[in-house]
Short mmCIF file of C-alpha atoms in Angstrom, two decimals:
data_model
loop_
_atom_site.label_atom_id
_atom_site.label_comp_id
_atom_site.label_asym_id
_atom_site.label_seq_id
_atom_site.Cartn_x
_atom_site.Cartn_y
_atom_site.Cartn_z
CA MET A 1 -45.67 80.19 112.74
CA GLY A 2 -44.17 83.62 112.15
CA SER A 3 -40.67 82.26 112.67
CA ALA A 4 -41.23 79.52 110.08
CA SER A 5 -42.60 82.06 107.61
CA ARG A 6 -39.56 84.31 108.05
CA TRP A 7 -37.29 81.27 107.53
CA CYS A 8 -39.07 80.37 104.27
CA ARG A 9 -38.83 83.96 102.99
CA SER A 10 -35.15 84.05 103.90
CA ALA A 11 -34.48 80.77 102.12
CA SER A 12 -36.43 81.98 99.07
CA TRP A 13 -34.32 85.13 98.90
CA LEU A 14 -31.19 82.97 99.18
CA ALA A 15 -32.29 80.81 96.26
CA LEU A 16 -33.15 83.84 94.13
CA ALA A 17 -29.84 85.50 94.99
CA THR A 18 -28.01 82.34 93.97
CA LEU A 19 -29.87 82.36 90.65
CA ALA A 20 -28.98 86.00 90.05
CA ILE A 21 -25.29 85.36 90.67
CA ALA A 22 -25.39 82.35 88.34
CA ILE A 23 -26.97 84.47 85.59
CA LEU A 24 -24.11 86.95 85.79
CA GLN A 25 -21.52 84.18 85.77
CA SER A 26 -23.07 82.37 82.81
CA ALA A 27 -22.98 85.17 80.26
CA ALA A 28 -19.64 84.11 78.83
CA GLN A 29 -20.53 80.41 78.76
CA ALA A 30 -23.35 80.48 76.22
CA ASP A 31 -22.98 78.56 72.95
CA THR A 32 -25.13 78.21 69.88
CA TRP A 33 -26.14 74.61 70.66
CA THR A 34 -27.48 75.11 74.17
CA LEU A 35 -30.75 76.69 75.28
CA HIS A 36 -31.24 77.03 79.03
CA ASP A 37 -33.35 78.70 81.67
CA PRO A 38 -31.87 81.89 83.19
CA GLY A 39 -29.21 81.05 85.70
CA PHE A 40 -28.80 77.47 84.51
CA PRO A 41 -25.90 77.53 82.00
CA VAL A 42 -25.38 73.81 81.50
CA ALA A 43 -22.16 72.86 79.68
CA VAL A 44 -22.22 69.79 77.42
CA THR A 45 -19.13 68.52 75.61
CA VAL A 46 -18.88 65.67 73.12
CA ARG A 47 -15.70 63.89 72.08
CA PRO A 48 -14.49 60.41 71.08
CA PHE A 49 -14.43 57.99 73.99
CA ALA A 50 -11.00 57.36 75.55
CA ASP A 51 -9.10 59.10 72.73
CA ASP A 52 -6.59 61.46 74.31
CA GLN A 53 -5.06 62.30 70.92
CA TRP A 54 -8.24 63.77 69.43
CA LEU A 55 -8.46 67.52 69.11
CA PRO A 56 -11.15 69.22 67.04
CA SER A 57 -9.90 71.73 64.53
CA ASP A 58 -10.92 75.35 65.02
CA ALA A 59 -13.27 74.97 62.07
CA ASP A 60 -14.88 71.82 63.49
CA ALA A 61 -15.21 73.28 66.97
CA SER A 62 -17.32 76.19 65.72
CA ALA A 63 -19.08 74.43 62.84
CA ASP A 64 -22.74 73.52 62.88
CA VAL A 65 -21.75 69.87 62.47
CA LEU A 66 -19.10 68.42 64.78
CA ARG A 67 -16.91 65.75 63.14
CA ILE A 68 -15.99 62.88 65.45
CA PRO A 69 -14.46 59.81 63.75
CA SER A 70 -15.80 57.34 66.30
CA SER A 71 -18.96 55.36 66.97
CA VAL A 72 -18.24 55.49 70.72
CA LEU A 73 -18.80 58.90 72.28
CA ASN A 74 -18.02 60.52 75.60
CA VAL A 75 -20.70 63.03 76.62
CA SER A 76 -19.86 65.24 79.60
CA VAL A 77 -22.52 67.27 81.40
CA SER A 78 -21.86 69.90 84.06
CA ILE A 79 -24.36 72.17 85.78
CA PRO A 80 -23.68 75.36 87.73
CA VAL A 81 -23.26 75.21 91.48
CA LEU A 82 -26.61 76.27 92.89
CA ALA A 83 -27.96 76.17 96.42
CA ASN A 84 -30.65 73.65 97.31
CA VAL A 85 -30.45 71.47 94.19
CA SER A 86 -32.36 68.37 95.23
CA ASP A 87 -31.76 66.25 92.13
CA ALA A 88 -30.96 66.46 88.44
CA GLU A 89 -31.84 64.12 85.59
CA VAL A 90 -30.34 63.85 82.12
CA THR A 91 -32.13 62.51 79.04
CA ILE A 92 -29.86 61.62 76.13
CA THR A 93 -31.39 61.00 72.71
CA LEU A 94 -29.65 60.01 69.49
CA PHE A 95 -31.31 60.60 66.13
CA ARG A 96 -30.20 59.19 62.81
CA ARG A 97 -30.56 61.66 59.97
CA HIS A 98 -31.99 60.40 56.66
CA ARG A 99 -31.94 62.37 53.43
CA VAL A 100 -34.15 61.21 50.55
CA ASN A 101 -34.84 63.43 47.53
CA ALA A 102 -33.72 66.56 49.37
CA ARG A 103 -36.09 65.79 52.25
CA GLU A 104 -34.88 65.11 55.77
CA SER A 105 -36.27 62.72 58.34
CA PHE A 106 -35.01 61.56 61.72
CA GLU A 107 -35.09 58.13 63.34
CA VAL A 108 -34.67 57.72 67.08
CA LEU A 109 -31.80 55.29 67.70
CA ALA A 110 -31.56 55.61 71.47
CA ASN A 111 -33.36 57.44 74.24
CA THR A 112 -32.37 57.04 77.87
CA GLN A 113 -32.96 58.92 81.12
CA VAL A 114 -30.29 58.80 83.81
CA GLN A 115 -29.23 60.61 86.95
CA LEU A 116 -26.71 63.39 86.53
CA ALA A 117 -23.14 62.12 86.28
CA ARG A 118 -19.88 63.65 85.20
CA SER A 119 -19.83 61.84 81.86
CA TYR A 120 -21.52 59.09 79.86
CA ARG A 121 -20.15 56.51 77.44
CA ILE A 122 -22.44 56.16 74.43
CA ASP A 123 -21.86 53.37 71.92
CA VAL A 124 -23.75 54.32 68.79
CA GLY A 125 -23.21 50.79 67.48
CA THR A 126 -24.38 51.55 63.97
CA LYS A 127 -23.00 52.38 60.57
CA ALA A 128 -24.86 55.68 60.60
CA GLU A 129 -22.58 58.64 59.98
CA GLU A 130 -25.00 61.58 60.23
CA MET A 131 -26.45 61.87 63.72
CA VAL A 132 -28.11 64.42 65.95
CA LEU A 133 -27.42 64.36 69.68
CA ARG A 134 -29.92 65.88 72.10
CA VAL A 135 -29.20 66.26 75.81
CA TYR A 136 -32.00 67.47 78.08
CA VAL A 137 -31.14 68.38 81.68
CA GLU A 138 -33.75 69.01 84.36
CA ALA A 139 -32.80 70.09 87.89
CA HIS A 140 -34.99 70.81 90.88
CA ILE A 141 -34.01 73.60 93.22
CA GLY A 142 -35.65 74.69 96.46
CA HIS A 143 -36.22 71.40 98.23
CA HIS A 144 -38.21 72.05 101.43
CA VAL A 145 -38.34 75.70 100.49
CA ALA A 146 -41.48 77.74 99.93
CA SER A 147 -40.62 78.43 96.28
CA ASP A 148 -39.67 75.38 94.21
CA HIS A 149 -38.02 75.82 90.84
CA THR A 150 -37.46 73.44 87.95
CA LEU A 151 -34.56 74.47 85.76
CA ARG A 152 -34.14 73.09 82.26
CA ALA A 153 -31.49 73.08 79.57
CA PHE A 154 -31.37 71.66 76.05
CA PHE A 155 -28.27 70.82 74.04
CA VAL A 156 -28.73 69.83 70.39
CA ARG A 157 -25.90 69.32 67.92
CA SER A 158 -25.41 67.54 64.62
CA LEU A 159 -22.57 65.02 64.50
CA ASP A 160 -20.65 63.57 61.58
CA LEU A 161 -19.15 60.21 62.55
CA SER A 162 -17.51 59.52 59.19
CA PRO A 163 -13.78 58.69 58.87
CA SER A 164 -11.27 61.47 59.39
CA GLU A 165 -9.13 62.95 56.66
CA PRO A 166 -6.05 60.90 55.67
CA THR A 167 -2.73 61.43 57.40
CA ARG A 168 0.70 60.24 56.36
CA ILE A 169 2.35 59.04 59.53
CA LYS A 170 6.11 59.08 59.91
CA CYS A 171 6.65 55.93 61.93
CA GLU A 172 9.39 55.96 64.51
CA PRO A 173 11.80 53.00 64.55
CA ALA A 174 10.45 50.26 66.81
CA ASN A 175 13.29 48.07 67.97
CA ASP A 176 11.13 46.04 70.32
CA ARG A 177 7.50 45.12 69.80
CA VAL A 178 5.25 44.75 72.78
CA LYS A 179 4.38 41.11 73.34
CA PRO A 180 0.75 40.35 72.38
CA GLU A 181 -0.04 38.98 75.84
CA LEU A 182 0.98 42.33 77.34
CA ARG A 183 -1.48 44.31 75.20
CA ILE A 184 -4.27 44.09 77.76
CA ALA A 185 -7.05 46.66 77.51
CA THR A 186 -10.69 46.92 78.50
CA PHE A 187 -11.58 48.44 75.14
CA PRO A 188 -10.03 48.07 71.67
CA PRO A 189 -7.17 50.58 71.30
CA THR A 190 -8.40 53.95 70.09
CA ASN A 191 -5.08 54.66 68.37
CA MET A 192 -2.61 52.52 66.48
CA PRO A 193 0.29 51.42 68.74
CA ALA A 194 3.51 53.21 67.81
CA ASP A 195 5.53 50.00 67.70
CA LEU A 196 3.18 48.57 65.03
CA CYS A 197 2.96 51.73 62.91
CA SER A 198 5.47 50.68 60.27
CA ALA A 199 3.93 47.24 59.81
CA TYR A 200 0.35 48.51 59.58
CA THR A 201 1.20 51.29 57.12
CA MET A 202 3.73 49.30 55.03
CA ASP A 203 6.56 51.60 56.11
CA GLY A 204 4.45 54.72 55.95
CA ARG A 205 3.23 54.20 52.38
CA ILE A 206 -0.42 53.71 53.39
CA PRO A 207 -2.24 56.77 54.78
CA VAL A 208 -4.19 56.46 58.01
CA ARG A 209 -7.70 57.65 58.73
CA LYS A 210 -9.62 57.21 61.95
CA ARG A 211 -13.05 55.76 62.65
CA TYR A 212 -13.30 53.87 65.89
CA PHE A 213 -15.61 50.98 66.82
CA ASP A 214 -15.90 48.74 69.85
CA ASP A 215 -17.52 45.55 68.57
CA GLN A 216 -15.78 43.14 70.89
CA THR A 217 -17.87 40.41 72.50
CA ASP A 218 -17.36 37.85 75.20
CA LEU A 219 -15.84 34.64 73.88
CA ASP A 220 -18.95 32.68 74.82
CA ARG A 221 -21.45 35.13 73.37
CA THR A 222 -24.40 33.51 71.63
CA TYR A 223 -26.04 35.55 68.92
CA GLU A 224 -29.80 35.77 68.59
CA ALA A 225 -31.38 32.52 67.41
CA ARG A 226 -32.83 32.65 63.89
CA SER A 227 -35.91 30.54 63.25
CA ARG A 228 -36.78 28.50 60.18
CA ASP A 229 -39.50 31.01 59.26
CA PHE A 230 -37.05 33.90 59.61
CA ILE A 231 -34.51 32.23 57.32
CA ASP A 232 -37.18 31.14 54.81
CA ASP A 233 -38.22 34.78 54.55
CA LEU A 234 -34.60 35.76 53.82
CA VAL A 235 -34.42 33.02 51.16
CA THR A 236 -37.54 34.45 49.51
CA ARG A 237 -35.96 37.90 49.50
CA ALA A 238 -32.74 36.48 48.05
CA LYS A 239 -34.69 34.79 45.25
CA ALA A 240 -36.17 38.21 44.47
CA ARG A 241 -32.59 39.58 44.27
CA GLU A 242 -33.05 42.02 47.13
CA THR A 243 -29.94 43.53 48.66
CA LEU A 244 -29.24 43.89 52.35
CA TYR A 245 -26.24 45.27 54.20
CA TYR A 246 -23.77 45.84 51.42
CA GLY A 247 -25.95 47.07 48.56
CA GLU A 248 -23.85 46.95 45.40
CA ALA A 249 -21.68 44.14 46.77
CA ASP A 250 -24.81 41.97 46.96
CA GLU A 251 -25.60 42.84 43.35
CA TYR A 252 -22.06 41.89 42.32
CA LEU A 253 -22.40 38.60 44.22
CA PHE A 254 -25.67 37.72 42.49
CA ALA A 255 -24.01 38.37 39.12
CA ALA A 256 -21.01 36.23 40.09
CA LEU A 257 -23.22 33.34 41.22
CA ASP A 258 -25.15 33.53 37.94
CA GLU A 259 -21.89 33.19 36.03
CA TYR A 260 -20.41 30.55 38.34
CA PRO A 261 -23.38 28.54 39.67
CA ILE A 262 -23.24 26.83 43.06
CA ARG A 263 -26.20 24.50 42.54
CA GLY A 264 -25.58 21.21 44.33
CA LYS A 265 -22.31 22.45 45.86
CA HIS A 266 -21.20 22.50 49.49
CA VAL A 267 -20.50 26.05 50.66
CA LEU A 268 -18.37 27.38 53.53
CA ILE A 269 -19.20 30.88 54.80
CA VAL A 270 -16.72 32.77 56.99
CA GLY A 271 -17.14 36.07 58.80
CA SER A 272 -20.94 36.08 58.88
CA THR A 273 -23.09 36.59 61.99
CA PHE A 274 -26.42 37.05 60.20
CA PRO A 275 -27.85 34.36 57.88
CA TRP A 276 -28.19 36.54 54.78
CA TYR A 277 -25.45 34.95 52.67
CA GLU A 278 -26.51 31.50 53.81
CA SER A 279 -29.97 32.41 52.50
CA VAL A 280 -28.49 33.62 49.22
CA CYS A 281 -26.73 30.28 48.77
CA ILE A 282 -29.91 28.34 49.56
CA ALA A 283 -31.78 30.50 47.04
CA MET A 284 -29.10 29.57 44.48
CA GLU A 285 -29.74 25.86 45.29
CA ALA A 286 -26.53 25.03 47.12
CA ALA A 287 -26.47 21.53 48.62
CA SER A 288 -25.42 22.78 52.06
CA CYS A 289 -24.05 25.80 53.92
CA THR A 290 -21.53 25.59 56.75
CA THR A 291 -20.80 28.75 58.72
CA ILE A 292 -17.86 29.12 61.10
CA ASP A 293 -17.38 32.02 63.49
CA TYR A 294 -15.71 32.90 66.77
CA ASN A 295 -19.15 33.16 68.34
CA LYS A 296 -21.93 30.64 68.75
CA LEU A 297 -24.57 30.98 66.03
CA ARG A 298 -28.02 29.35 66.07
CA TYR A 299 -29.70 29.00 62.68
CA ASP A 300 -32.68 26.67 62.37
CA HIS A 301 -32.55 25.36 58.80
CA PRO A 302 -31.83 21.85 57.46
CA LYS A 303 -29.31 23.15 54.92
CA ILE A 304 -27.31 25.24 57.40
CA ALA A 305 -24.76 24.01 59.95
CA THR A 306 -22.97 26.43 62.28
CA PHE A 307 -19.78 25.86 64.25
CA THR A 308 -17.42 27.86 66.38
CA LEU A 309 -13.80 27.57 65.26
CA ALA A 310 -13.12 25.11 68.08
CA GLU A 311 -16.20 23.02 67.28
CA PHE A 312 -15.37 22.86 63.59
CA GLN A 313 -12.12 20.99 64.15
CA THR A 314 -13.80 18.18 66.08
CA LEU A 315 -17.48 18.13 65.08
CA ALA A 316 -17.82 19.23 61.47
CA PRO A 317 -18.49 16.23 59.20
CA ARG A 318 -17.00 18.05 56.22
CA LYS A 319 -13.63 19.83 56.22
CA GLN A 320 -13.27 20.67 52.51
CA PHE A 321 -15.72 22.62 50.38
CA ASP A 322 -16.61 23.34 46.76
CA VAL A 323 -17.26 27.03 47.43
CA ILE A 324 -16.07 29.54 50.06
CA LEU A 325 -17.80 32.87 50.67
CA SER A 326 -16.13 35.77 52.48
CA ILE A 327 -18.07 39.00 52.16
CA SER A 328 -16.78 42.15 53.91
CA SER A 329 -14.87 40.27 56.58
CA LEU A 330 -11.11 40.04 56.04
CA GLU A 331 -10.55 43.80 56.02
CA HIS A 332 -11.22 43.84 59.77
CA ASP A 333 -8.82 41.08 60.81
CA GLY A 334 -6.01 42.15 63.13
CA LEU A 335 -7.32 45.63 63.98
CA GLY A 336 -8.75 44.75 67.40
CA ARG A 337 -12.22 46.07 66.62
CA TYR A 338 -13.86 42.75 67.44
CA GLY A 339 -11.62 41.99 70.39
CA ASP A 340 -9.17 40.09 68.18
CA PRO A 341 -5.40 40.36 68.77
CA LEU A 342 -3.64 43.24 67.03
CA ASP A 343 -1.84 41.88 63.97
CA PRO A 344 -0.76 44.05 61.00
CA ASP A 345 -0.83 40.93 58.78
CA GLY A 346 -4.06 39.52 60.20
CA ASP A 347 -5.85 39.83 56.87
CA PHE A 348 -3.05 38.08 54.97
CA LYS A 349 -3.00 35.24 57.49
CA ALA A 350 -6.78 34.81 57.33
CA MET A 351 -6.61 34.64 53.54
CA ARG A 352 -3.93 31.94 53.63
CA GLU A 353 -5.90 29.98 56.23
CA LEU A 354 -8.78 29.64 53.76
CA LEU A 355 -6.59 27.30 51.72
CA GLN A 356 -7.07 24.57 54.32
CA TYR A 357 -10.75 24.34 53.34
CA VAL A 358 -10.30 23.72 49.60
CA ASN A 359 -10.95 20.32 48.02
CA VAL A 360 -8.00 17.96 48.00
CA ASP A 361 -8.27 17.12 44.29
CA GLN A 362 -8.30 20.61 42.81
CA ALA A 363 -7.79 19.38 39.26
CA ALA A 364 -11.00 17.35 39.33
CA ASN A 365 -13.05 19.52 41.68
CA PRO A 366 -11.62 23.04 42.08
CA THR A 367 -12.78 25.14 45.01
CA ARG A 368 -13.88 28.69 44.21
CA LEU A 369 -13.65 31.56 46.65
CA PHE A 370 -16.08 34.47 46.29
CA LEU A 371 -14.36 37.36 48.06
CA ALA A 372 -15.57 40.91 48.67
CA VAL A 373 -13.36 43.53 50.33
CA PRO A 374 -13.34 47.35 50.09
CA VAL A 375 -11.28 48.51 47.10
CA GLY A 376 -9.94 51.99 46.41
CA PRO A 377 -6.79 53.99 47.15
CA ASP A 378 -4.87 52.12 49.86
CA ALA A 379 -5.91 53.22 53.34
CA LEU A 380 -5.97 52.04 56.92
CA ILE A 381 -9.02 53.28 58.82
CA TRP A 382 -8.23 52.70 62.49
CA ASN A 383 -9.76 50.58 63.90
CA SER A 384 -12.61 50.13 61.47
CA GLN A 385 -11.14 48.46 58.39
CA ARG A 386 -8.64 48.49 55.56
CA ILE A 387 -9.20 49.62 51.99
CA TYR A 388 -7.25 47.66 49.41
CA GLY A 389 -5.42 49.48 46.64
CA PRO A 390 -2.45 48.77 44.37
CA LEU A 391 -0.14 48.15 47.34
CA ARG A 392 -2.09 45.77 49.53
CA LEU A 393 -4.63 44.05 47.27
CA PRO A 394 -2.05 42.04 45.27
CA LEU A 395 -0.54 40.83 48.54
CA LEU A 396 -3.96 39.78 49.81
CA LEU A 397 -4.59 37.72 46.67
CA GLU A 398 -1.08 36.38 46.11
CA ALA A 399 -1.96 32.72 46.87
CA TRP A 400 -5.02 32.80 44.61
CA ASN A 401 -5.73 33.09 40.91
CA ILE A 402 -8.28 35.69 39.81
CA VAL A 403 -10.77 33.80 37.68
CA ASP A 404 -13.13 36.75 37.33
CA SER A 405 -14.26 39.93 39.04
CA PHE A 406 -17.53 41.81 39.28
CA GLY A 407 -17.59 45.54 39.94
CA PHE A 408 -13.81 45.91 39.81
CA ALA A 409 -11.81 48.22 37.54
CA LYS A 410 -8.24 49.46 37.85
CA GLY A 411 -9.64 52.96 38.01
CA ASP A 412 -10.93 52.06 41.48
CA PHE A 413 -7.38 52.53 42.77
CA SER A 414 -7.54 56.27 42.05
CA ALA A 415 -11.24 56.82 42.75
CA PRO A 416 -12.51 59.24 45.41
CA PHE A 417 -12.48 57.89 48.95
CA SER A 418 -15.28 55.48 49.82
CA VAL A 419 -15.65 52.67 52.36
CA SER A 420 -18.58 51.04 50.57
CA HIS A 421 -17.19 49.98 47.18
CA GLN A 422 -16.69 46.21 47.48
CA PRO A 423 -16.21 44.32 44.21
CA VAL A 424 -16.56 40.55 44.23
CA PHE A 425 -13.56 38.50 43.11
CA VAL A 426 -13.92 34.90 41.98
CA LEU A 427 -10.72 33.08 42.96
CA GLU A 428 -9.16 29.64 42.78
CA PRO A 429 -6.04 28.41 44.60
CA LEU A 430 -3.00 29.55 42.65
CA ALA A 431 -1.43 26.07 42.71
CA LEU A 432 -4.16 24.82 40.37
CA THR A 433 -3.45 27.50 37.77
CA GLU A 434 0.31 27.03 38.01
CA ALA A 435 -0.10 23.31 37.46
CA SER A 436 -2.28 23.83 34.40
CA ASP A 437 -0.73 26.72 32.48
CA GLY A 438 1.77 28.48 34.72
CA SER A 439 -0.13 31.76 34.57
CA HIS A 440 -1.45 34.12 37.19
CA THR A 441 -4.04 36.75 36.50
CA GLU A 442 -2.62 40.14 37.49
CA LEU A 443 -4.65 43.04 38.80
#
């Protein structure tokens, strides 16, 4: 018995000595975002996931709010080397910060408890820009020892996930482009490939910002089924002129549909994975809504038909439409964010492809396209989206005539940076206008 007691006392002294040494070693490691028990100087670092080019500025590194232009984060956690650590657990919590009338509130977006690992990949998966990250570490020391200890550490830091400041990139000559089939990656590229720089930036004329997303899905992904009651509720909200995801863009769309009614018309919707705009069209008394997407959609409503791109070619009873809706979709094409192939002209190609869905007899029954894209000073936000200014917007619309616009003014091209200003353009195929009066509405 005495021998066992002496062994326990000896082990206890060893644990305490280890803690004392750790306290001395940790003095230089403290930061303003971490609070820890004595002798447990946990180090937590946060950076964009898989982005080797990212370096925080000196100002950002020491600021209260850390700017990271990415919705996918890499959180690394390291604990000091201590004797007799039996296990350690990490709890990671993400809060979304809300500010209303100078008052702050916080919404828990994610909360997970995991075993200690070197690093964690966290996909915020939201449009939230102002976040708070909390990391709580709990370690147990003294397993099978007379004196057990639980050591704790908290890390709390505010994050700003908004786009980075603009950069003018001097693109190096790219004599040979990498073949698309050779661009194989587990995740969408975090940085623009050098051989595509000139094409994406229009020979360096378009500044580049960064805000990274990984929204790729498996090709056979099926989105959540939406019931008849769910869609009927959205229709009721649309009749009340509520707005959803895109705020002002929805208001512009309602105004455009008042001016150019779609009652009794057959509508094609592209780039939608939630039945809000289908519900808007039903509220405006459209005859039918057909939605096409890369993914399988399931909407239970007699006026809505959904097809994958492959299904549409063989199964859709109607191939031409009176109205086409594309709301906040084309600006993403070709950037790889959704797992699509990298293509600097992906948005232009998608816009031209819409012409295949217009009515054959445009003189008697012209098809109208209601298009919303972000407008402002030209910018490429890798890999989030494009913003269309005086350089790229005319090229996007070159095969179409601008019948009308809602929310657009030429002053938008020199307005302060914003990703949310999306006017609605009412367009008709340019061939119709050329045949009638030879004119084309300029921006």
